[in-house]
PDB file of C-alpha atoms in Angstrom:
ATOM      1  CA  MET A   1     -28.806  -8.697 -24.997  1.00  0.00           C
ATOM      2  CA  LEU A   2     -30.696  -5.239 -22.904  1.00  0.00           C
ATOM      3  CA  LYS A   3     -30.378  -6.961 -19.900  1.00  0.00           C
ATOM      4  CA  LYS A   4     -26.749  -7.603 -20.298  1.00  0.00           C
ATOM      5  CA  ILE A   5     -25.974  -4.113 -20.785  1.00  0.00           C
ATOM      6  CA  ILE A   6     -27.761  -3.058 -18.152  1.00  0.00           C
ATOM      7  CA  GLU A   7     -26.100  -4.965 -15.379  1.00  0.00           C
ATOM      8  CA  ASN A   8     -22.804  -3.683 -16.989  1.00  0.00           C
ATOM      9  CA  THR A   9     -23.660  -0.101 -16.850  1.00  0.00           C
ATOM     10  CA  ILE A  10     -25.104  -0.650 -13.499  1.00  0.00           C
ATOM     11  CA  PHE A  11     -21.717  -2.138 -12.900  1.00  0.00           C
ATOM     12  CA  ILE A  12     -19.037   0.368 -14.501  1.00  0.00           C
ATOM     13  CA  ALA A  13     -21.283   2.941 -12.766  1.00  0.00           C
ATOM     14  CA  LEU A  14     -20.863   1.252  -9.383  1.00  0.00           C
ATOM     15  CA  ILE A  15     -16.376   0.400  -9.775  1.00  0.00           C
ATOM     16  CA  ILE A  16     -16.681   4.701 -10.988  1.00  0.00           C
ATOM     17  CA  ILE A  17     -19.005   5.815  -7.811  1.00  0.00           C
ATOM     18  CA  LEU A  18     -16.440   3.086  -5.653  1.00  0.00           C
ATOM     19  CA  GLY A  19     -13.289   4.722  -6.989  1.00  0.00           C
ATOM     20  CA  ILE A  20     -14.432   8.801  -6.602  1.00  0.00           C
ATOM     21  CA  SER A  21     -15.587   7.845  -3.114  1.00  0.00           C
ATOM     22  CA  VAL A  22     -11.871   5.701  -1.978  1.00  0.00           C
ATOM     23  CA  SER A  23      -9.306   7.634  -4.143  1.00  0.00           C
ATOM     24  CA  PRO A  24      -8.790  10.481  -1.898  1.00  0.00           C
ATOM     25  CA  ALA A  25      -7.717   7.884   1.227  1.00  0.00           C
ATOM     26  CA  LEU A  26      -5.797   5.682  -0.791  1.00  0.00           C
ATOM     27  CA  PRO A  27      -1.589   5.528   0.071  1.00  0.00           C
ATOM     28  CA  PHE A  28      -0.439   6.442  -3.573  1.00  0.00           C
ATOM     29  CA  LYS A  29       0.910  10.403  -4.203  1.00  0.00           C
ATOM     30  CA  ASN A  30       1.033   9.867  -7.842  1.00  0.00           C
ATOM     31  CA  ILE A  31      -2.050   9.129  -9.271  1.00  0.00           C
ATOM     32  CA  PRO A  32      -5.078  11.307  -9.904  1.00  0.00           C
ATOM     33  CA  ARG A  33      -7.531  11.879  -7.291  1.00  0.00           C
ATOM     34  CA  THR A  34     -11.298  13.372  -7.037  1.00  0.00           C
ATOM     35  CA  TYR A  35     -12.465  15.673  -4.126  1.00  0.00           C
ATOM     36  CA  VAL A  36     -15.699  17.032  -3.375  1.00  0.00           C
ATOM     37  CA  VAL A  37     -16.064  20.536  -2.511  1.00  0.00           C
ATOM     38  CA  VAL A  38     -17.753  21.326   0.401  1.00  0.00           C
ATOM     39  CA  SER A  39     -17.669  25.264   0.971  1.00  0.00           C
ATOM     40  CA  GLY A  40     -18.211  28.070  -1.773  1.00  0.00           C
ATOM     41  CA  SER A  41     -14.670  29.726  -2.012  1.00  0.00           C
ATOM     42  CA  MET A  42     -13.865  28.712  -5.082  1.00  0.00           C
ATOM     43  CA  GLU A  43     -17.511  29.831  -6.188  1.00  0.00           C
ATOM     44  CA  PRO A  44     -18.526  30.246  -9.223  1.00  0.00           C
ATOM     45  CA  THR A  45     -15.777  28.925 -11.013  1.00  0.00           C
ATOM     46  CA  ILE A  46     -16.312  24.987  -8.913  1.00  0.00           C
ATOM     47  CA  LYS A  47     -19.466  25.017  -7.250  1.00  0.00           C
ATOM     48  CA  THR A  48     -20.180  23.266  -3.637  1.00  0.00           C
ATOM     49  CA  GLY A  49     -21.119  19.991  -4.431  1.00  0.00           C
ATOM     50  CA  SER A  50     -18.190  19.787  -7.423  1.00  0.00           C
ATOM     51  CA  ILE A  51     -16.559  15.900  -7.674  1.00  0.00           C
ATOM     52  CA  VAL A  52     -12.936  18.026  -8.512  1.00  0.00           C
ATOM     53  CA  LEU A  53      -9.835  15.742 -10.358  1.00  0.00           C
ATOM     54  CA  THR A  54      -6.345  16.435  -9.712  1.00  0.00           C
ATOM     55  CA  LYS A  55      -3.709  15.126 -11.129  1.00  0.00           C
ATOM     56  CA  PRO A  56      -0.436  14.804  -9.438  1.00  0.00           C
ATOM     57  CA  VAL A  57       2.174  18.227 -10.155  1.00  0.00           C
ATOM     58  CA  ASN A  58       5.747  18.654  -9.950  1.00  0.00           C
ATOM     59  CA  PRO A  59       5.446  21.668  -7.319  1.00  0.00           C
ATOM     60  CA  LYS A  60       7.998  23.773  -9.568  1.00  0.00           C
ATOM     61  CA  GLU A  61       5.384  24.028 -12.317  1.00  0.00           C
ATOM     62  CA  ILE A  62       2.779  25.392 -10.788  1.00  0.00           C
ATOM     63  CA  LYS A  63       1.867  29.101 -12.020  1.00  0.00           C
ATOM     64  CA  VAL A  64      -0.222  31.504 -10.930  1.00  0.00           C
ATOM     65  CA  GLY A  65      -3.893  30.972 -11.147  1.00  0.00           C
ATOM     66  CA  ASP A  66      -3.574  27.399 -11.208  1.00  0.00           C
ATOM     67  CA  ILE A  67      -5.880  25.719  -8.655  1.00  0.00           C
ATOM     68  CA  VAL A  68      -4.262  23.412  -6.983  1.00  0.00           C
ATOM     69  CA  ALA A  69      -5.243  21.065  -3.986  1.00  0.00           C
ATOM     70  CA  PHE A  70      -3.545  20.803  -0.572  1.00  0.00           C
ATOM     71  CA  THR A  71      -3.721  19.817   3.063  1.00  0.00           C
ATOM     72  CA  SER A  72      -5.431  22.670   5.238  1.00  0.00           C
ATOM     73  CA  PRO A  73      -1.968  24.315   7.281  1.00  0.00           C
ATOM     74  CA  SER A  74      -4.568  24.270   9.862  1.00  0.00           C
ATOM     75  CA  ASN A  75      -5.142  20.484   9.847  1.00  0.00           C
ATOM     76  CA  SER A  76      -4.197  17.707   8.289  1.00  0.00           C
ATOM     77  CA  LYS A  77      -7.243  16.116   7.413  1.00  0.00           C
ATOM     78  CA  ASP A  78      -9.084  18.750   5.482  1.00  0.00           C
ATOM     79  CA  VAL A  79      -7.897  19.628   2.215  1.00  0.00           C
ATOM     80  CA  ILE A  80      -8.147  23.015   0.332  1.00  0.00           C
ATOM     81  CA  LEU A  81      -8.462  24.025  -3.601  1.00  0.00           C
ATOM     82  CA  HIS A  82      -7.911  27.180  -4.189  1.00  0.00           C
ATOM     83  CA  ARG A  83      -6.107  29.128  -6.578  1.00  0.00           C
ATOM     84  CA  ILE A  84      -2.007  30.212  -6.585  1.00  0.00           C
ATOM     85  CA  PHE A  85      -2.254  34.187  -6.274  1.00  0.00           C
ATOM     86  CA  GLY A  86       1.137  34.358  -6.384  1.00  0.00           C
ATOM     87  CA  ILE A  87       4.770  32.682  -5.916  1.00  0.00           C
ATOM     88  CA  LYS A  88       6.728  34.273  -1.959  1.00  0.00           C
ATOM     89  CA  SER A  89       9.874  32.673  -2.087  1.00  0.00           C
ATOM     90  CA  GLU A  90      11.607  29.997  -4.662  1.00  0.00           C
ATOM     91  CA  SER A  91      13.831  28.582  -2.361  1.00  0.00           C
ATOM     92  CA  PRO A  92      12.105  26.844  -0.513  1.00  0.00           C
ATOM     93  CA  LEU A  93       9.541  27.579  -2.974  1.00  0.00           C
ATOM     94  CA  ARG A  94       6.230  28.667  -1.029  1.00  0.00           C
ATOM     95  CA  PHE A  95       2.804  30.631  -2.170  1.00  0.00           C
ATOM     96  CA  SER A  96       0.158  32.237  -1.118  1.00  0.00           C
ATOM     97  CA  THR A  97      -3.175  31.094  -2.026  1.00  0.00           C
ATOM     98  CA  LYS A  98      -7.094  31.909  -2.580  1.00  0.00           C
ATOM     99  CA  GLY A  99     -10.636  31.062  -2.567  1.00  0.00           C
ATOM    100  CA  ASP A 100     -11.823  33.005  -6.424  1.00  0.00           C
ATOM    101  CA  ASN A 101     -15.238  34.080  -3.742  1.00  0.00           C
ATOM    102  CA  ASN A 102     -12.834  35.589  -1.011  1.00  0.00           C
ATOM    103  CA  ASN A 103     -11.214  39.074  -0.960  1.00  0.00           C
ATOM    104  CA  PRO A 104      -8.378  38.950   0.945  1.00  0.00           C
ATOM    105  CA  PRO A 105      -6.027  35.877  -0.011  1.00  0.00           C
ATOM    106  CA  ASP A 106      -5.605  32.951   2.578  1.00  0.00           C
ATOM    107  CA  ALA A 107      -3.398  33.698   6.017  1.00  0.00           C
ATOM    108  CA  TRP A 108      -1.196  30.926   5.254  1.00  0.00           C
ATOM    109  CA  ASP A 109       1.687  30.575   3.434  1.00  0.00           C
ATOM    110  CA  LEU A 110       2.043  27.046   1.404  1.00  0.00           C
ATOM    111  CA  MET A 111       4.853  25.037   1.171  1.00  0.00           C
ATOM    112  CA  ASP A 112       5.731  22.745  -1.463  1.00  0.00           C
ATOM    113  CA  VAL A 113       5.464  19.695   0.318  1.00  0.00           C
ATOM    114  CA  GLY A 114       1.548  20.329   0.973  1.00  0.00           C
ATOM    115  CA  ILE A 115       0.386  20.170  -2.564  1.00  0.00           C
ATOM    116  CA  LEU A 116      -1.365  17.220  -3.231  1.00  0.00           C
ATOM    117  CA  GLY A 117      -1.755  17.689  -6.811  1.00  0.00           C
ATOM    118  CA  LYS A 118      -3.098  20.354  -9.267  1.00  0.00           C
ATOM    119  CA  GLN A 119      -7.054  20.560 -10.351  1.00  0.00           C
ATOM    120  CA  VAL A 120      -7.959  18.810 -13.852  1.00  0.00           C
ATOM    121  CA  TYR A 121     -11.862  18.666 -14.146  1.00  0.00           C
ATOM    122  CA  ALA A 122     -14.169  20.109 -11.846  1.00  0.00           C
ATOM    123  CA  VAL A 123     -17.740  17.989 -12.414  1.00  0.00           C
ATOM    124  CA  PRO A 124     -20.738  19.834 -10.352  1.00  0.00           C
ATOM    125  CA  TYR A 125     -23.401  18.070  -8.655  1.00  0.00           C
ATOM    126  CA  ILE A 126     -21.664  14.852  -8.499  1.00  0.00           C
ATOM    127  CA  GLY A 127     -20.049  15.375  -5.431  1.00  0.00           C
ATOM    128  CA  HIS A 128     -23.016  15.308  -3.306  1.00  0.00           C
ATOM    129  CA  ILE A 129     -23.167  11.682  -4.104  1.00  0.00           C
ATOM    130  CA  ALA A 130     -20.007  11.004  -3.627  1.00  0.00           C
ATOM    131  CA  ALA A 131     -19.881  12.365  -0.191  1.00  0.00           C
ATOM    132  CA  PHE A 132     -23.148  10.737   0.544  1.00  0.00           C
ATOM    133  CA  VAL A 133     -21.058   7.538  -0.412  1.00  0.00           C
ATOM    134  CA  ARG A 134     -19.042   7.633   1.457  1.00  0.00           C
ATOM    135  CA  LYS A 135     -21.375   7.598   4.700  1.00  0.00           C
ATOM    136  CA  PRO A 136     -22.515   4.325   6.261  1.00  0.00           C
ATOM    137  CA  LEU A 137     -25.993   4.915   4.778  1.00  0.00           C
ATOM    138  CA  GLY A 138     -24.969   5.862   1.848  1.00  0.00           C
ATOM    139  CA  PHE A 139     -21.858   3.530   0.959  1.00  0.00           C
ATOM    140  CA  GLY A 140     -24.616   0.776   2.195  1.00  0.00           C
ATOM    141  CA  LEU A 141     -27.727   2.274  -0.140  1.00  0.00           C
ATOM    142  CA  ILE A 142     -25.550   2.816  -3.787  1.00  0.00           C
ATOM    143  CA  ILE A 143     -22.649   0.475  -2.943  1.00  0.00           C
ATOM    144  CA  VAL A 144     -23.357  -2.711  -1.280  1.00  0.00           C
ATOM    145  CA  LEU A 145     -27.208  -2.937  -2.477  1.00  0.00           C
ATOM    146  CA  PRO A 146     -26.260  -2.747  -6.099  1.00  0.00           C
ATOM    147  CA  ALA A 147     -23.441  -4.491  -5.292  1.00  0.00           C
ATOM    148  CA  LEU A 148     -25.619  -7.905  -3.752  1.00  0.00           C
ATOM    149  CA  LEU A 149     -28.355  -7.731  -6.279  1.00  0.00           C
ATOM    150  CA  PHE A 150     -25.636  -7.938  -9.250  1.00  0.00           C
ATOM    151  CA  ILE A 151     -24.487 -11.228  -7.412  1.00  0.00           C
ATOM    152  CA  ILE A 152     -28.044 -12.411  -6.908  1.00  0.00           C
ATOM    153  CA  PHE A 153     -28.232 -12.163 -10.763  1.00  0.00           C
ATOM    154  CA  GLN A 154     -25.049 -13.708 -11.755  1.00  0.00           C
ATOM    155  CA  ILE A 155     -25.197 -16.737  -9.017  1.00  0.00           C
ATOM    156  CA  LEU A 156     -29.404 -16.900 -10.410  1.00  0.00           C
ATOM    157  CA  ASN A 157     -27.816 -16.865 -14.639  1.00  0.00           C
ATOM    158  CA  ILE A 158     -25.023 -19.527 -13.558  1.00  0.00           C
ATOM    159  CA  LYS A 159     -28.557 -21.899 -11.916  1.00  0.00           C
ATOM    160  CA  LYS A 160     -29.903 -21.053 -15.459  1.00  0.00           C
ATOM    161  CA  TYR A 161     -26.957 -22.385 -17.619  1.00  0.00           C
ATOM    162  CA  ILE A 162     -26.095 -25.288 -15.328  1.00  0.00           C
ATOM    163  CA  LYS A 163     -29.539 -26.646 -15.665  1.00  0.00           C
ATOM    164  CA  GLU A 164     -29.935 -25.632 -19.020  1.00  0.00           C
ATOM    165  CA  GLU A 165     -26.682 -27.931 -19.468  1.00  0.00           C
ATOM    166  CA  ILE A 166     -27.762 -31.001 -17.294  1.00  0.00           C
ATOM    167  CA  ASP A 167     -30.878 -31.291 -19.177  1.00  0.00           C
ATOM    168  CA  LYS A 168     -29.225 -31.149 -22.065  1.00  0.00           C
ATOM    169  CA  GLN A 169     -26.868 -33.874 -21.346  1.00  0.00           C
ATOM    170  CA  VAL A 170     -30.122 -35.802 -19.780  1.00  0.00           C
ATOM    171  CA  LYS A 171     -31.613 -35.482 -23.063  1.00  0.00           C
ATOM    172  CA  SER A 172     -28.786 -37.055 -24.970  1.00  0.00           C
ATOM    173  CA  LYS A 173     -28.801 -39.878 -22.683  1.00  0.00           C
ATOM    174  CA  THR A 174     -32.460 -40.496 -22.975  1.00  0.00           C
ATOM    175  CA  ILE A 175     -32.271 -40.702 -26.807  1.00  0.00           C
ATOM    176  CA  PRO A 176     -30.298 -43.808 -26.866  1.00  0.00           C
ATOM    177  CA  LEU A 177     -31.809 -45.366 -24.370  1.00  0.00           C
ATOM    178  CA  MET A 178     -35.151 -44.831 -25.899  1.00  0.00           C
ATOM    179  CA  PHE A 179     -33.636 -46.413 -28.695  1.00  0.00           C
ATOM    180  CA  PHE A 180     -31.954 -48.982 -27.348  1.00  0.00           C
ATOM    181  CA  PHE A 181     -35.275 -49.895 -25.316  1.00  0.00           C
ATOM    182  CA  LEU A 182     -37.378 -50.062 -28.845  1.00  0.00           C
ATOM    183  CA  SER A 183     -34.546 -52.158 -30.491  1.00  0.00           C
ATOM    184  CA  MET A 184     -34.749 -54.875 -27.836  1.00  0.00           C
ATOM    185  CA  PHE A 185     -38.730 -54.676 -27.720  1.00  0.00           C
ATOM    186  CA  SER A 186     -38.854 -55.439 -31.959  1.00  0.00           C
ATOM    187  CA  VAL A 187     -36.055 -57.916 -31.632  1.00  0.00           C
ATOM    188  CA  SER A 188     -38.264 -59.570 -28.377  1.00  0.00           C
ATOM    189  CA  SER A 189     -41.167 -59.615 -29.893  1.00  0.00           C
ATOM    190  CA  LEU A 190     -40.077 -60.386 -33.168  1.00  0.00           C
ATOM    191  CA  PHE A 191     -38.328 -63.804 -31.535  1.00  0.00           C
ATOM    192  CA  PHE A 192     -42.093 -64.102 -29.430  1.00  0.00           C
ATOM    193  CA  THR A 193     -43.696 -63.759 -32.942  1.00  0.00           C
ATOM    194  CA  THR A 194     -41.556 -66.459 -35.019  1.00  0.00           C
ATOM    195  CA  PHE A 195     -42.140 -68.715 -32.330  1.00  0.00           C
ATOM    196  CA  ALA A 196     -45.777 -68.336 -32.284  1.00  0.00           C
ATOM    197  CA  LEU A 197     -45.776 -70.078 -35.803  1.00  0.00           C
ATOM    198  CA  ALA A 198     -44.128 -72.472 -35.561  1.00  0.00           C
TER     199      ALA A 198
END
């Protein structure tokens, strides 16, 4: 029972870590996403190495003070997590942003189309694991190796179960055969005994 609980816990942990690691790369827009915080611009509110969970948000519902994830205006491959500092215009919708640990607001205007989600929750330090998993070595050690061990244990369990079932079937066939041979032996001994008396 304990072994099964441990196996299930490991399996669930692997799924969660994998989900956290790949969610930013998924091609869907309307799903919660996780991001690893790699700089201290939002400290002390969000510490470096945290995992941040974001949810999709309608840009019209964003208020001053909300923390949002958005595509970096200087590099579309980067995601920035900063606080909404002000609303510059409503048509088109433009925001000014600022990191809590930064003195001046950001130099750019954030357009509504660049917003990826609103911060829901931040878990400190877990981001270091997720960042490691995104590297080939980390993926191999934390995802592939435990997954292979899990598969091997499952194969061994299946093999053991099949062997037990075969043993049960062999025993169930062996017992009637033993009775058959014993009864044949008894009948033949009775026949030979009767013949000898005559």
